[in-house]
Amino acid sequence: MNTNSVLLAYATRFASTQEVAETVAASLREAGLKVDLQLMRQVESLEQYQAVVLGAAIYNTKWHADAHQFLVRHQAALIQRSVAIFTLGPMSSSASAKRNSRRQLDKELAKYPWLNPIALEIFAGKYDPSKPGMRFFERLLPARDYRDWNAIRAWSNALSAQLVHAEMLQPA
Ligand SMILES: Cc1cc2nc3c(=O)[nH]c(=O)nc-3n(C[C@H](O)[C@H](O)[C@H](O)COP(=O)(O)O)c2cc1C
């Protein structure tokens, strides 16, 4: 296990989580951490990482299927590492929409009682009906992007500090 290596693994259907993952990774790197960014489904092993950040969106009240598979597949390694989670969901910037998505996520994460994230956040999401892969009934609403980049960067900066402090990760 490298002492200063972080894996940011994400799952996405329409790329908005990927863009957030890139921003989170950039903030962690600015703090001096070594960060690998990878699609969850392509991750073979967590052996070389000391901490893992997971990013995935909610669809129809469920967390992205790749995120569930990742937790099942890597349970043994995750138990031994610091894990932080961010989730895209609410299609509104309101507090009640965030609470609603949080309830959905909490229900999903309750399936993994061994999981004890050091940080857990919900970010407002993006909806773009012109994206390939949107089903007919999913195209009916207008395009919206509620992602709050200041909130995303603030969370990432706080996470960097937490990782450096809690894990004694050494900035490069
Ligand atoms: C068909 C569909 C269903 C969704 N259902 C939910 C939901 O149940 N709860 C929620 O919080 N967000 C929901 N969302 C919002 C997504 O989480 C949001 O659009 C997110 O940014 C998508 O991430 P991606 O672009 O990485 O796939 C839904 C979005 C779509 C397109």
PDB file of C-alpha atoms and ligand atoms in Angstrom:
ATOM      1  CA  MET A   1       0.000   0.000   0.000  1.00  0.00           C
ATOM      2  CA  ASN A   2       1.471   3.400  -0.925  1.00  0.00           C
ATOM      3  CA  THR A   3       1.216   5.879   1.880  1.00  0.00           C
ATOM      4  CA  ASN A   4       0.066   8.805  -0.193  1.00  0.00           C
ATOM      5  CA  SER A   5      -2.018   7.290  -2.934  1.00  0.00           C
ATOM      6  CA  VAL A   6      -5.745   7.891  -3.394  1.00  0.00           C
ATOM      7  CA  LEU A   7      -8.064   6.180  -5.863  1.00  0.00           C
ATOM      8  CA  LEU A   8     -11.035   8.173  -7.104  1.00  0.00           C
ATOM      9  CA  ALA A   9     -13.387   5.626  -8.658  1.00  0.00           C
ATOM     10  CA  TYR A  10     -16.582   6.806 -10.321  1.00  0.00           C
ATOM     11  CA  ALA A  11     -19.625   5.453 -12.125  1.00  0.00           C
ATOM     12  CA  THR A  12     -21.657   7.508 -14.563  1.00  0.00           C
ATOM     13  CA  ARG A  13     -24.398   7.173 -17.165  1.00  0.00           C
ATOM     14  CA  PHE A  14     -24.314  10.650 -18.704  1.00  0.00           C
ATOM     15  CA  ALA A  15     -20.845  11.973 -17.719  1.00  0.00           C
ATOM     16  CA  SER A  16     -21.880  14.580 -15.130  1.00  0.00           C
ATOM     17  CA  THR A  17     -20.414  12.457 -12.306  1.00  0.00           C
ATOM     18  CA  GLN A  18     -17.219  12.067 -14.341  1.00  0.00           C
ATOM     19  CA  GLU A  19     -16.857  15.853 -14.615  1.00  0.00           C
ATOM     20  CA  VAL A  20     -17.357  16.193 -10.862  1.00  0.00           C
ATOM     21  CA  ALA A  21     -14.850  13.370 -10.267  1.00  0.00           C
ATOM     22  CA  GLU A  22     -12.279  15.253 -12.379  1.00  0.00           C
ATOM     23  CA  THR A  23     -12.807  18.385 -10.273  1.00  0.00           C
ATOM     24  CA  VAL A  24     -12.535  16.471  -6.981  1.00  0.00           C
ATOM     25  CA  ALA A  25      -9.357  14.751  -8.239  1.00  0.00           C
ATOM     26  CA  ALA A  26      -7.846  18.104  -9.265  1.00  0.00           C
ATOM     27  CA  SER A  27      -8.493  19.545  -5.783  1.00  0.00           C
ATOM     28  CA  LEU A  28      -6.922  16.540  -4.067  1.00  0.00           C
ATOM     29  CA  ARG A  29      -3.882  16.815  -6.345  1.00  0.00           C
ATOM     30  CA  GLU A  30      -3.584  20.529  -5.595  1.00  0.00           C
ATOM     31  CA  ALA A  31      -3.318  19.522  -1.936  1.00  0.00           C
ATOM     32  CA  GLY A  32      -0.336  17.372  -2.900  1.00  0.00           C
ATOM     33  CA  LEU A  33      -2.005  13.963  -2.912  1.00  0.00           C
ATOM     34  CA  LYS A  34      -1.329  11.398  -5.613  1.00  0.00           C
ATOM     35  CA  VAL A  35      -4.694  10.570  -7.194  1.00  0.00           C
ATOM     36  CA  ASP A  36      -5.659   7.971  -9.786  1.00  0.00           C
ATOM     37  CA  LEU A  37      -9.018   8.535 -11.485  1.00  0.00           C
ATOM     38  CA  GLN A  38     -10.741   5.447 -12.836  1.00  0.00           C
ATOM     39  CA  LEU A  39     -14.140   4.102 -13.809  1.00  0.00           C
ATOM     40  CA  MET A  40     -15.317   1.808 -10.998  1.00  0.00           C
ATOM     41  CA  ARG A  41     -15.902  -1.063 -13.374  1.00  0.00           C
ATOM     42  CA  GLN A  42     -12.277  -0.922 -14.555  1.00  0.00           C
ATOM     43  CA  VAL A  43     -10.716  -1.099 -11.100  1.00  0.00           C
ATOM     44  CA  GLU A  44      -8.930  -4.409 -10.579  1.00  0.00           C
ATOM     45  CA  SER A  45      -7.336  -3.922  -7.189  1.00  0.00           C
ATOM     46  CA  LEU A  46      -7.127  -1.401  -4.334  1.00  0.00           C
ATOM     47  CA  GLU A  47      -3.817  -2.768  -3.112  1.00  0.00           C
ATOM     48  CA  GLN A  48      -1.733   0.299  -3.951  1.00  0.00           C
ATOM     49  CA  TYR A  49      -4.153   2.840  -2.431  1.00  0.00           C
ATOM     50  CA  GLN A  50      -4.443   4.088   1.088  1.00  0.00           C
ATOM     51  CA  ALA A  51      -7.752   5.869   0.603  1.00  0.00           C
ATOM     52  CA  VAL A  52     -10.618   5.504  -1.848  1.00  0.00           C
ATOM     53  CA  VAL A  53     -13.091   8.168  -2.974  1.00  0.00           C
ATOM     54  CA  LEU A  54     -16.265   6.865  -4.630  1.00  0.00           C
ATOM     55  CA  GLY A  55     -18.512   8.960  -6.885  1.00  0.00           C
ATOM     56  CA  ALA A  56     -21.776   7.762  -8.424  1.00  0.00           C
ATOM     57  CA  ALA A  57     -25.235   9.118  -9.203  1.00  0.00           C
ATOM     58  CA  ILE A  58     -28.732   8.042  -8.160  1.00  0.00           C
ATOM     59  CA  TYR A  59     -31.304   7.000 -10.762  1.00  0.00           C
ATOM     60  CA  ASN A  60     -34.895   6.132  -9.885  1.00  0.00           C
ATOM     61  CA  THR A  61     -33.985   6.110  -6.175  1.00  0.00           C
ATOM     62  CA  LYS A  62     -31.156   3.586  -6.707  1.00  0.00           C
ATOM     63  CA  TRP A  63     -27.393   4.097  -6.658  1.00  0.00           C
ATOM     64  CA  HIS A  64     -25.593   3.330  -9.930  1.00  0.00           C
ATOM     65  CA  ALA A  65     -25.300  -0.484 -10.270  1.00  0.00           C
ATOM     66  CA  ASP A  66     -21.509  -0.245 -10.741  1.00  0.00           C
ATOM     67  CA  ALA A  67     -21.222   1.325  -7.300  1.00  0.00           C
ATOM     68  CA  HIS A  68     -23.018  -1.621  -5.714  1.00  0.00           C
ATOM     69  CA  GLN A  69     -20.797  -4.049  -7.605  1.00  0.00           C
ATOM     70  CA  PHE A  70     -17.703  -2.133  -6.542  1.00  0.00           C
ATOM     71  CA  LEU A  71     -18.633  -2.343  -2.846  1.00  0.00           C
ATOM     72  CA  VAL A  72     -19.354  -6.062  -3.071  1.00  0.00           C
ATOM     73  CA  ARG A  73     -16.219  -6.836  -5.060  1.00  0.00           C
ATOM     74  CA  HIS A  74     -13.800  -4.769  -3.002  1.00  0.00           C
ATOM     75  CA  GLN A  75     -15.360  -5.107   0.459  1.00  0.00           C
ATOM     76  CA  ALA A  76     -12.324  -6.739   2.073  1.00  0.00           C
ATOM     77  CA  ALA A  77      -9.937  -4.018   0.840  1.00  0.00           C
ATOM     78  CA  LEU A  78     -12.347  -1.154   1.561  1.00  0.00           C
ATOM     79  CA  ILE A  79     -12.724  -2.211   5.200  1.00  0.00           C
ATOM     80  CA  GLN A  80      -8.993  -1.560   5.630  1.00  0.00           C
ATOM     81  CA  ARG A  81      -9.004   1.861   3.974  1.00  0.00           C
ATOM     82  CA  SER A  82     -10.486   5.305   4.430  1.00  0.00           C
ATOM     83  CA  VAL A  83     -13.472   5.678   2.131  1.00  0.00           C
ATOM     84  CA  ALA A  84     -15.182   8.925   1.125  1.00  0.00           C
ATOM     85  CA  ILE A  85     -18.339   9.048  -0.983  1.00  0.00           C
ATOM     86  CA  PHE A  86     -19.989  11.694  -3.129  1.00  0.00           C
ATOM     87  CA  THR A  87     -23.242  11.189  -4.957  1.00  0.00           C
ATOM     88  CA  LEU A  88     -24.979  13.193  -7.637  1.00  0.00           C
ATOM     89  CA  GLY A  89     -28.735  13.320  -7.447  1.00  0.00           C
ATOM     90  CA  PRO A  90     -31.047  16.216  -6.741  1.00  0.00           C
ATOM     91  CA  MET A  91     -32.325  18.011  -9.818  1.00  0.00           C
ATOM     92  CA  SER A  92     -32.818  21.155  -7.769  1.00  0.00           C
ATOM     93  CA  SER A  93     -30.676  23.238  -5.446  1.00  0.00           C
ATOM     94  CA  SER A  94     -33.274  23.062  -2.644  1.00  0.00           C
ATOM     95  CA  ALA A  95     -32.473  21.609   0.772  1.00  0.00           C
ATOM     96  CA  SER A  96     -35.538  19.345   0.634  1.00  0.00           C
ATOM     97  CA  ALA A  97     -34.440  17.807  -2.681  1.00  0.00           C
ATOM     98  CA  LYS A  98     -31.033  17.140  -1.155  1.00  0.00           C
ATOM     99  CA  ARG A  99     -32.642  15.525   1.915  1.00  0.00           C
ATOM    100  CA  ASN A 100     -34.764  13.357  -0.364  1.00  0.00           C
ATOM    101  CA  SER A 101     -31.733  12.144  -2.345  1.00  0.00           C
ATOM    102  CA  ARG A 102     -29.857  11.614   0.924  1.00  0.00           C
ATOM    103  CA  ARG A 103     -32.659   9.359   2.172  1.00  0.00           C
ATOM    104  CA  GLN A 104     -32.419   7.370  -1.056  1.00  0.00           C
ATOM    105  CA  LEU A 105     -28.659   7.046  -0.707  1.00  0.00           C
ATOM    106  CA  ASP A 106     -28.844   6.120   2.984  1.00  0.00           C
ATOM    107  CA  LYS A 107     -31.256   3.316   2.110  1.00  0.00           C
ATOM    108  CA  GLU A 108     -28.809   2.020  -0.484  1.00  0.00           C
ATOM    109  CA  LEU A 109     -25.791   2.274   1.821  1.00  0.00           C
ATOM    110  CA  ALA A 110     -27.665   0.496   4.639  1.00  0.00           C
ATOM    111  CA  LYS A 111     -27.045  -2.668   2.622  1.00  0.00           C
ATOM    112  CA  TYR A 112     -23.361  -2.354   3.600  1.00  0.00           C
ATOM    113  CA  PRO A 113     -23.247  -2.097   7.403  1.00  0.00           C
ATOM    114  CA  TRP A 114     -19.461  -2.561   7.312  1.00  0.00           C
ATOM    115  CA  LEU A 115     -19.048   0.671   5.340  1.00  0.00           C
ATOM    116  CA  ASN A 116     -18.099   3.656   7.482  1.00  0.00           C
ATOM    117  CA  PRO A 117     -17.222   6.599   5.205  1.00  0.00           C
ATOM    118  CA  ILE A 118     -15.067   9.409   6.578  1.00  0.00           C
ATOM    119  CA  ALA A 119     -17.030  11.843   4.368  1.00  0.00           C
ATOM    120  CA  LEU A 120     -20.356  11.527   2.567  1.00  0.00           C
ATOM    121  CA  GLU A 121     -21.908  14.245   0.411  1.00  0.00           C
ATOM    122  CA  ILE A 122     -24.762  14.740  -2.021  1.00  0.00           C
ATOM    123  CA  PHE A 123     -24.252  17.160  -4.904  1.00  0.00           C
ATOM    124  CA  ALA A 124     -27.016  18.495  -7.111  1.00  0.00           C
ATOM    125  CA  GLY A 125     -26.860  16.887 -10.557  1.00  0.00           C
ATOM    126  CA  LYS A 126     -27.290  17.573 -14.223  1.00  0.00           C
ATOM    127  CA  TYR A 127     -29.955  16.482 -16.661  1.00  0.00           C
ATOM    128  CA  ASP A 128     -29.440  16.660 -20.414  1.00  0.00           C
ATOM    129  CA  PRO A 129     -32.118  14.937 -22.523  1.00  0.00           C
ATOM    130  CA  SER A 130     -29.944  15.172 -25.653  1.00  0.00           C
ATOM    131  CA  LYS A 131     -27.384  12.717 -24.226  1.00  0.00           C
ATOM    132  CA  PRO A 132     -27.130   9.419 -26.091  1.00  0.00           C
ATOM    133  CA  GLY A 133     -28.549   6.604 -23.980  1.00  0.00           C
ATOM    134  CA  MET A 134     -31.476   8.606 -22.581  1.00  0.00           C
ATOM    135  CA  ARG A 135     -34.603   6.539 -22.959  1.00  0.00           C
ATOM    136  CA  PHE A 136     -37.693   8.066 -24.569  1.00  0.00           C
ATOM    137  CA  PHE A 137     -39.538   8.686 -21.288  1.00  0.00           C
ATOM    138  CA  GLU A 138     -36.348  10.170 -19.810  1.00  0.00           C
ATOM    139  CA  ARG A 139     -36.173  12.871 -22.498  1.00  0.00           C
ATOM    140  CA  LEU A 140     -39.318  14.682 -21.482  1.00  0.00           C
ATOM    141  CA  LEU A 141     -37.853  17.314 -19.125  1.00  0.00           C
ATOM    142  CA  PRO A 142     -35.804  20.382 -20.171  1.00  0.00           C
ATOM    143  CA  ALA A 143     -31.991  20.335 -19.802  1.00  0.00           C
ATOM    144  CA  ARG A 144     -30.763  21.498 -16.393  1.00  0.00           C
ATOM    145  CA  ASP A 145     -27.372  21.692 -14.690  1.00  0.00           C
ATOM    146  CA  TYR A 146     -27.584  22.288 -10.940  1.00  0.00           C
ATOM    147  CA  ARG A 147     -24.020  21.327 -10.120  1.00  0.00           C
ATOM    148  CA  ASP A 148     -22.541  23.768  -7.632  1.00  0.00           C
ATOM    149  CA  TRP A 149     -18.830  23.876  -8.429  1.00  0.00           C
ATOM    150  CA  ASN A 150     -18.027  26.008  -5.387  1.00  0.00           C
ATOM    151  CA  ALA A 151     -19.684  23.432  -3.121  1.00  0.00           C
ATOM    152  CA  ILE A 152     -17.852  20.629  -4.937  1.00  0.00           C
ATOM    153  CA  ARG A 153     -14.477  22.353  -4.531  1.00  0.00           C
ATOM    154  CA  ALA A 154     -15.165  23.230  -0.887  1.00  0.00           C
ATOM    155  CA  TRP A 155     -16.009  19.587  -0.094  1.00  0.00           C
ATOM    156  CA  SER A 156     -12.911  18.417  -1.976  1.00  0.00           C
ATOM    157  CA  ASN A 157     -10.660  20.809  -0.071  1.00  0.00           C
ATOM    158  CA  ALA A 158     -12.103  19.683   3.265  1.00  0.00           C
ATOM    159  CA  LEU A 159     -11.627  16.063   2.199  1.00  0.00           C
ATOM    160  CA  SER A 160      -7.986  16.725   1.245  1.00  0.00           C
ATOM    161  CA  ALA A 161      -7.321  18.125   4.698  1.00  0.00           C
ATOM    162  CA  GLN A 162      -9.113  15.186   6.313  1.00  0.00           C
ATOM    163  CA  LEU A 163      -7.125  12.640   4.297  1.00  0.00           C
ATOM    164  CA  VAL A 164      -3.805  14.277   5.014  1.00  0.00           C
ATOM    165  CA  HIS A 165      -4.641  14.551   8.717  1.00  0.00           C
ATOM    166  CA  ALA A 166      -6.464  11.256   9.363  1.00  0.00           C
ATOM    167  CA  GLU A 167      -4.267   9.071   7.226  1.00  0.00           C
ATOM    168  CA  MET A 168      -1.076  10.989   7.673  1.00  0.00           C
ATOM    169  CA  LEU A 169      -0.825  10.956   3.890  1.00  0.00           C
ATOM    170  CA  GLN A 170       2.269  12.839   2.911  1.00  0.00           C
ATOM    171  CA  PRO A 171       1.741  15.515   0.268  1.00  0.00           C
ATOM    172  CA  ALA A 172       4.284  14.949  -2.527  1.00  0.00           C
TER     173      ALA A 172
HETATM  174  C1  LIG B   1     -33.827   8.882 -15.536  1.00  0.00           C
HETATM  175  C2  LIG B   1     -33.247   9.605 -14.354  1.00  0.00           C
HETATM  176  C3  LIG B   1     -33.677   9.273 -13.082  1.00  0.00           C
HETATM  177  C4  LIG B   1     -33.128   9.931 -11.957  1.00  0.00           C
HETATM  178  N1  LIG B   1     -33.568   9.580 -10.708  1.00  0.00           N
HETATM  179  C5  LIG B   1     -33.045  10.192  -9.620  1.00  0.00           C
HETATM  180  C6  LIG B   1     -33.461   9.833  -8.302  1.00  0.00           C
HETATM  181  O1  LIG B   1     -34.275   8.943  -8.091  1.00  0.00           O
HETATM  182  N2  LIG B   1     -32.906  10.481  -7.256  1.00  0.00           N
HETATM  183  C7  LIG B   1     -31.978  11.461  -7.425  1.00  0.00           C
HETATM  184  O2  LIG B   1     -31.517  12.021  -6.437  1.00  0.00           O
HETATM  185  N3  LIG B   1     -31.546  11.824  -8.670  1.00  0.00           N
HETATM  186  C8  LIG B   1     -32.061  11.217  -9.758  1.00  0.00           C
HETATM  187  N4  LIG B   1     -31.637  11.582 -11.024  1.00  0.00           N
HETATM  188  C9  LIG B   1     -30.646  12.647 -11.189  1.00  0.00           C
HETATM  189  C10 LIG B   1     -29.259  12.096 -11.529  1.00  0.00           C
HETATM  190  O3  LIG B   1     -28.662  11.527 -10.393  1.00  0.00           O
HETATM  191  C11 LIG B   1     -28.424  13.244 -12.092  1.00  0.00           C
HETATM  192  O4  LIG B   1     -28.948  13.565 -13.375  1.00  0.00           O
HETATM  193  C12 LIG B   1     -26.932  12.957 -12.218  1.00  0.00           C
HETATM  194  O5  LIG B   1     -26.249  14.164 -12.507  1.00  0.00           O
HETATM  195  C13 LIG B   1     -26.643  11.921 -13.296  1.00  0.00           C
HETATM  196  O6  LIG B   1     -25.275  11.575 -13.254  1.00  0.00           O
HETATM  197  P1  LIG B   1     -24.441  11.050 -14.546  1.00  0.00           P
HETATM  198  O7  LIG B   1     -24.519  12.134 -15.607  1.00  0.00           O
HETATM  199  O8  LIG B   1     -23.072  10.869 -14.026  1.00  0.00           O
HETATM  200  O9  LIG B   1     -25.058   9.774 -15.000  1.00  0.00           O
HETATM  201  C14 LIG B   1     -32.160  10.944 -12.135  1.00  0.00           C
HETATM  202  C15 LIG B   1     -31.740  11.268 -13.434  1.00  0.00           C
HETATM  203  C16 LIG B   1     -32.259  10.618 -14.540  1.00  0.00           C
HETATM  204  C17 LIG B   1     -31.777  10.981 -15.910  1.00  0.00           C
END
